[in-house]
Structure formats: C-alpha cells, structure tokens
Amino acid sequence: MTPNPADPRERVPGAMGAVLLLMGLMLLEMLLAELMGAQADWLGLDEMGSSGMVLLLAHAIVFTALLEYKRLSYGSLFHTGPQSAQATLMLTGLPVLMLVPGLLMVVAMLMSVLTVLFPMSPSELAMFEEMGSGSAAALITTCVLAPVLEEMLFRGLILRSFLAQYPPHQAILGSALLFGAAHLNIYQGVVGLLLGLLTGWLYLRSRSLWPGVLLHMAYNSLISVMSSGAEAASADSTLANANPDADFPVLGAMLAVGMLVLGLRILNKLLPPAP
C-alpha cells in the first residue's frame, strides 16, 4: 500500500499525538511490568527476559490498534519503496554496515564527555550492566526485539506520519528527538538522537524500515559484543598502553570515520532522491 498524504489517517499521529502515544506506551509498559513481575518466577524469566516480554506485549497492543485504525498491514508498514524489500536490503546492506564502526566512534567520544558532565547514578550503572550482561535474554531484547519494535514505532508509524504533514528535515528531526527522549536518560537519549537521524534519513530515501532495522541491530549487537568482552578488552588495552609506539587505536579511528563517510556517500548515490 503506497502512502497517500491526502488520507487523514496518514497524518496520525501528529506531533502532540506522538507525545501522547509515547506517554501511553510507557504507562502500558509500567502496567504490564507490574503484572509480569508477579508471573516472572513462574515463567522462569530473569529481569531482562521479563523486560523483553513487556516490550513485546506493549508494542503489539499499540501496533494492533494503530494499524487497524490506519488500515495498514505489517508488510506496508515495513516497506513501500519502489523496489522490493529484498532488493532494497541487498542494495543497502553493505554500506549500512559500513556506518556502524564510525557511529560507535562518535558515540564513544560523546559518552566520554557526558559521563564527566553528568556522572551515572547507581541505578543507571546497574541498568547498563544488565543490558550488557551477555545473557540470552539480554541479547534477544537488545539486539532483536528493541531494534525491530523501535523502528516500527518511530520510523514506521511516527516518522511516516510526520512526513505526510511536515517538511522532511523537520519530520526526521522531530521523530529522532522523540526517539532519544523516550529512553529517559541523557546517555541513551544522545545515542537515540544520532541513530534516529540516520535511520530517519534511510527511511526517507528508501521508504523501507529494513535498512534502519539492519543499522539498529548491527549497532546494538556491536555494543553488546564489546560489553560482554570488556574484561578481555581491558587486558588488551593494558598491553597496548605498555607500547608507546602502538598506533592501532588511531588507525582504527581513522578507518572507522572513513568507512562512515564512504558508506554515507554510497547510500546517497544508490538511493533515489526523496519524493
């Protein structure tokens, strides 16, 4: 189903509606978390497993209601581009993956500043440790469920609606700001803003969620792998620091930034101009 900007359903939600939608989703997640908390032990779920189940159920309820109202199928939510979904993913897959190391490098520099200006609270430290624990539930929630569900909500529903009523740059920025704010902490908020800008641009140019889902999954997966291997990385960095001539980190940073720039240039040439 090709989006029809003249259809008033395409303009739902608007800016205020998107804010109310996110508030309602958070309240629903809190309610489900309370209900799930009483059943988690019986179901054999740890904290991350319970969080993943709550995330899935809450988004499923919201998607069911909104897609029914907007008369959209899941297929048309994920892809309305001129090429098939498979062709779009094959075309964009490699350059999208090229963005991930450079994005991680930019985020790492921003985090080094933010953690000095705004030290993490014990609860925030515990949350990030749990997310990077490397457990099966943490990996499924962080690397699969969150990327797919968040792209469906913020790009498939919110950005798609914004593009039907606001200029493209305002629509992408607005949806990215909401995506960052929805994480409720400044650290993930900044990451969400950057990731939202990139995935929003990818959606605008491809009219498909799949490139953004791939980028989101790859970024989260790399973070999870690095977090689970933190002890080994610490040992490696100690050895590298013992060698004053070691220049791999500098070369690695240059390579990552170069891949980011090259990947963006390739995507800009491969994807058709925004309508």
Short mmCIF file of C-alpha atoms in Angstrom, two decimals:
data_model
loop_
_atom_site.label_atom_id
_atom_site.label_comp_id
_atom_site.label_asym_id
_atom_site.label_seq_id
_atom_site.Cartn_x
_atom_site.Cartn_y
_atom_site.Cartn_z
CA MET A 1 0.00 0.00 0.00
CA THR A 2 1.58 3.29 -1.15
CA PRO A 3 1.21 6.16 1.37
CA ASN A 4 -1.47 8.66 0.38
CA PRO A 5 -0.77 12.06 2.03
CA ALA A 6 -4.34 13.15 1.27
CA ASP A 7 -5.71 10.43 3.55
CA PRO A 8 -6.18 11.96 7.04
CA ARG A 9 -5.20 8.63 8.59
CA GLU A 10 -1.69 9.10 7.16
CA ARG A 11 -1.29 12.18 9.37
CA VAL A 12 -1.95 10.29 12.61
CA PRO A 13 -0.18 10.78 14.93
CA GLY A 14 0.82 14.43 14.69
CA ALA A 15 3.45 15.99 16.96
CA MET A 16 1.29 16.19 20.08
CA GLY A 17 -0.35 12.87 19.26
CA ALA A 18 3.10 11.23 19.08
CA VAL A 19 3.99 12.59 22.53
CA LEU A 20 0.71 11.28 23.96
CA LEU A 21 1.26 7.96 22.19
CA LEU A 22 4.67 7.55 23.82
CA MET A 23 3.31 8.50 27.24
CA GLY A 24 0.51 5.96 26.82
CA LEU A 25 3.00 3.31 25.72
CA MET A 26 5.17 3.95 28.79
CA LEU A 27 2.15 3.70 31.09
CA LEU A 28 1.15 0.45 29.40
CA GLU A 29 4.67 -0.93 29.86
CA MET A 30 4.57 0.01 33.56
CA LEU A 31 1.23 -1.76 33.98
CA LEU A 32 2.42 -4.86 32.14
CA ALA A 33 5.67 -4.84 34.14
CA GLU A 34 3.65 -4.96 37.35
CA LEU A 35 1.55 -7.83 36.04
CA MET A 36 4.59 -9.63 34.63
CA GLY A 37 6.53 -9.19 37.87
CA ALA A 38 4.12 -11.48 39.67
CA GLN A 39 4.48 -14.14 36.96
CA ALA A 40 8.19 -13.84 36.12
CA ASP A 41 9.35 -16.53 38.55
CA TRP A 42 6.61 -18.89 37.43
CA LEU A 43 7.57 -18.31 33.78
CA GLY A 44 11.27 -18.71 34.56
CA LEU A 45 12.18 -15.21 33.31
CA ASP A 46 15.05 -13.11 34.61
CA GLU A 47 14.90 -9.30 34.68
CA MET A 48 15.90 -8.87 31.04
CA GLY A 49 13.59 -11.66 29.92
CA SER A 50 10.69 -10.02 31.72
CA SER A 51 11.58 -6.63 30.21
CA GLY A 52 11.67 -8.14 26.73
CA MET A 53 8.26 -9.73 27.20
CA VAL A 54 6.79 -6.44 28.44
CA LEU A 55 8.33 -4.59 25.49
CA LEU A 56 6.88 -7.05 23.01
CA LEU A 57 3.38 -7.11 24.52
CA ALA A 58 3.08 -3.35 24.92
CA HIS A 59 4.18 -2.62 21.37
CA ALA A 60 1.96 -5.39 19.99
CA ILE A 61 -1.09 -3.78 21.61
CA VAL A 62 -0.19 -0.33 20.25
CA PHE A 63 0.62 -1.62 16.76
CA THR A 64 -2.59 -3.62 16.56
CA ALA A 65 -4.70 -0.58 17.44
CA LEU A 66 -2.88 1.91 15.20
CA LEU A 67 -2.55 -0.37 12.18
CA GLU A 68 -6.24 -1.21 12.40
CA TYR A 69 -7.12 2.50 12.50
CA LYS A 70 -4.72 3.41 9.69
CA ARG A 71 -5.76 0.33 7.67
CA LEU A 72 -2.17 -0.75 7.22
CA SER A 73 -0.74 -4.24 7.01
CA TYR A 74 2.59 -5.09 8.60
CA GLY A 75 4.01 -5.50 5.10
CA SER A 76 3.06 -1.96 4.08
CA LEU A 77 4.34 -0.64 7.41
CA PHE A 78 7.77 -2.12 6.76
CA HIS A 79 8.14 -1.32 3.08
CA THR A 80 6.51 0.93 0.49
CA GLY A 81 9.60 1.66 -1.60
CA PRO A 82 9.81 1.45 -5.40
CA GLN A 83 11.96 -1.69 -5.23
CA SER A 84 11.16 -4.91 -3.42
CA ALA A 85 12.17 -5.21 0.23
CA GLN A 86 14.74 -7.88 -0.70
CA ALA A 87 16.27 -5.70 -3.41
CA THR A 88 16.40 -2.69 -1.10
CA LEU A 89 18.17 -4.67 1.62
CA MET A 90 20.64 -6.19 -0.83
CA LEU A 91 21.36 -2.73 -2.26
CA THR A 92 21.87 -1.00 1.07
CA GLY A 93 23.12 -3.80 3.34
CA LEU A 94 26.88 -3.39 2.92
CA PRO A 95 27.04 0.44 3.02
CA VAL A 96 24.69 0.45 6.03
CA LEU A 97 27.03 -1.89 7.90
CA MET A 98 29.92 0.40 6.96
CA LEU A 99 28.32 3.13 9.08
CA VAL A 100 28.41 1.17 12.33
CA PRO A 101 32.10 1.50 13.41
CA GLY A 102 32.12 5.24 12.73
CA LEU A 103 28.82 5.72 14.55
CA LEU A 104 30.24 3.82 17.50
CA MET A 105 33.33 6.05 17.45
CA VAL A 106 31.23 9.24 17.50
CA VAL A 107 29.07 7.88 20.32
CA ALA A 108 32.13 6.87 22.35
CA MET A 109 33.53 10.41 22.14
CA LEU A 110 30.20 11.92 23.18
CA MET A 111 29.83 9.47 26.07
CA SER A 112 33.29 10.33 27.38
CA VAL A 113 32.15 13.95 27.67
CA LEU A 114 28.65 13.22 29.00
CA THR A 115 29.83 10.87 31.75
CA VAL A 116 32.16 13.59 33.03
CA LEU A 117 29.50 16.29 32.94
CA PHE A 118 26.70 14.00 34.18
CA PRO A 119 28.07 11.06 36.21
CA MET A 120 25.88 7.97 36.05
CA SER A 121 23.73 7.13 39.05
CA PRO A 122 23.99 3.64 40.62
CA SER A 123 20.64 2.68 39.05
CA GLU A 124 21.84 3.75 35.59
CA LEU A 125 25.08 1.83 36.02
CA ALA A 126 23.10 -1.26 37.05
CA MET A 127 20.79 -0.89 34.05
CA PHE A 128 23.67 -0.71 31.56
CA GLU A 129 25.45 -3.62 33.24
CA GLU A 130 22.29 -5.74 32.94
CA MET A 131 21.87 -4.78 29.28
CA GLY A 132 25.48 -5.76 28.57
CA SER A 133 25.43 -8.93 30.64
CA GLY A 134 25.59 -11.15 27.56
CA SER A 135 22.72 -13.36 28.71
CA ALA A 136 20.44 -14.84 26.06
CA ALA A 137 17.52 -12.69 27.23
CA ALA A 138 19.64 -9.53 27.14
CA LEU A 139 20.91 -10.29 23.63
CA ILE A 140 17.44 -11.07 22.26
CA THR A 141 15.92 -7.96 23.84
CA THR A 142 18.75 -5.57 22.96
CA CYS A 143 19.78 -6.89 19.55
CA VAL A 144 16.49 -8.14 18.07
CA LEU A 145 13.32 -7.00 19.84
CA ALA A 146 14.29 -3.41 20.60
CA PRO A 147 15.63 -2.56 17.10
CA VAL A 148 12.63 -4.06 15.29
CA LEU A 149 9.95 -2.67 17.58
CA GLU A 150 11.53 0.78 17.88
CA GLU A 151 11.97 1.14 14.13
CA MET A 152 8.35 0.08 13.59
CA LEU A 153 7.15 2.71 16.07
CA PHE A 154 9.45 5.67 15.48
CA ARG A 155 10.06 5.35 11.75
CA GLY A 156 7.20 3.15 10.53
CA LEU A 157 4.42 4.98 12.37
CA ILE A 158 5.65 8.32 13.75
CA LEU A 159 8.08 9.42 11.01
CA ARG A 160 5.80 8.17 8.25
CA SER A 161 3.02 10.30 9.71
CA PHE A 162 5.30 13.32 10.20
CA LEU A 163 6.46 13.14 6.56
CA ALA A 164 2.83 13.45 5.46
CA GLN A 165 2.43 16.78 7.26
CA TYR A 166 5.83 18.43 7.91
CA PRO A 167 8.91 19.23 5.77
CA PRO A 168 11.29 16.23 5.63
CA HIS A 169 14.06 17.75 7.76
CA GLN A 170 11.58 18.75 10.47
CA ALA A 171 9.91 15.32 10.35
CA ILE A 172 13.21 13.45 10.73
CA LEU A 173 14.49 15.73 13.50
CA GLY A 174 11.19 15.59 15.38
CA SER A 175 10.97 11.80 15.28
CA ALA A 176 14.66 11.49 16.27
CA LEU A 177 14.17 13.83 19.25
CA LEU A 178 11.19 11.78 20.40
CA PHE A 179 13.21 8.59 19.99
CA GLY A 180 16.02 9.97 22.13
CA ALA A 181 13.66 11.37 24.79
CA ALA A 182 11.79 8.05 25.05
CA HIS A 183 14.90 6.42 26.58
CA LEU A 184 14.53 8.67 29.66
CA ASN A 185 18.26 9.16 30.23
CA ILE A 186 20.74 11.51 28.61
CA TYR A 187 23.19 8.77 27.58
CA GLN A 188 20.79 6.67 25.53
CA GLY A 189 18.99 9.88 24.57
CA VAL A 190 22.02 11.20 22.69
CA VAL A 191 22.56 7.83 21.01
CA GLY A 192 18.86 7.69 20.12
CA LEU A 193 19.02 11.14 18.55
CA LEU A 194 22.00 10.22 16.35
CA LEU A 195 20.60 6.83 15.43
CA GLY A 196 17.18 8.36 14.80
CA LEU A 197 18.63 10.92 12.39
CA LEU A 198 20.45 8.22 10.42
CA THR A 199 17.57 5.73 10.31
CA GLY A 200 15.13 8.55 9.56
CA TRP A 201 17.20 9.59 6.55
CA LEU A 202 17.41 5.98 5.42
CA TYR A 203 13.63 5.65 5.67
CA LEU A 204 13.07 8.90 3.77
CA ARG A 205 15.28 7.78 0.90
CA SER A 206 14.27 4.11 0.75
CA ARG A 207 10.68 4.17 2.13
CA SER A 208 11.64 0.95 3.88
CA LEU A 209 12.28 0.11 7.51
CA TRP A 210 14.72 -2.67 6.65
CA PRO A 211 17.90 -0.57 6.21
CA GLY A 212 17.22 1.18 9.53
CA VAL A 213 16.46 -2.11 11.28
CA LEU A 214 19.76 -3.51 9.98
CA LEU A 215 21.70 -0.45 11.19
CA HIS A 216 19.96 -0.52 14.58
CA MET A 217 20.55 -4.26 15.03
CA ALA A 218 24.19 -4.05 13.97
CA TYR A 219 24.93 -1.13 16.28
CA ASN A 220 23.25 -2.74 19.31
CA SER A 221 24.93 -6.06 18.57
CA LEU A 222 28.38 -4.48 18.38
CA ILE A 223 27.77 -2.68 21.68
CA SER A 224 26.64 -5.95 23.28
CA VAL A 225 29.68 -7.85 22.00
CA MET A 226 32.03 -5.14 23.24
CA SER A 227 30.30 -5.00 26.63
CA SER A 228 30.42 -8.77 27.14
CA GLY A 229 34.11 -8.77 26.21
CA ALA A 230 35.02 -5.80 28.39
CA GLU A 231 37.49 -7.74 30.57
CA ALA A 232 39.41 -9.03 27.55
CA ALA A 233 39.39 -5.57 26.01
CA SER A 234 40.76 -4.12 29.23
CA ALA A 235 43.65 -6.59 29.19
CA ASP A 236 44.37 -5.82 25.55
CA SER A 237 44.38 -2.08 26.19
CA THR A 238 46.83 -2.56 29.07
CA LEU A 239 49.25 -4.33 26.73
CA ALA A 240 48.79 -1.67 24.04
CA ASN A 241 49.45 1.15 26.51
CA ALA A 242 52.68 -0.56 27.53
CA ASN A 243 53.95 0.02 23.98
CA PRO A 244 54.47 3.73 23.30
CA ASP A 245 54.70 3.06 19.57
CA ALA A 246 51.26 1.38 19.38
CA ASP A 247 49.18 3.31 16.84
CA PHE A 248 46.35 0.86 16.15
CA PRO A 249 43.69 2.93 18.02
CA VAL A 250 44.47 5.97 15.84
CA LEU A 251 44.43 3.93 12.66
CA GLY A 252 41.25 2.20 13.78
CA ALA A 253 39.53 5.53 14.45
CA MET A 254 40.60 6.89 11.04
CA LEU A 255 39.36 3.74 9.32
CA ALA A 256 36.02 3.87 11.16
CA VAL A 257 35.42 7.51 10.23
CA GLY A 258 36.46 6.85 6.66
CA MET A 259 34.01 3.94 6.41
CA LEU A 260 31.25 6.14 7.84
CA VAL A 261 31.82 8.88 5.27
CA LEU A 262 32.19 6.41 2.39
CA GLY A 263 29.10 4.48 3.45
CA LEU A 264 27.00 7.66 3.52
CA ARG A 265 28.27 8.70 0.09
CA ILE A 266 27.46 5.28 -1.37
CA LEU A 267 23.97 5.29 0.12
CA ASN A 268 23.37 8.81 -1.16
CA LYS A 269 24.18 7.65 -4.69
CA LEU A 270 22.37 4.31 -4.51
CA LEU A 271 19.06 5.50 -3.03
CA PRO A 272 16.66 7.56 -5.15
CA PRO A 273 16.10 11.21 -4.17
CA ALA A 274 13.40 11.82 -1.59
CA PRO A 275 9.96 12.38 -3.20
#
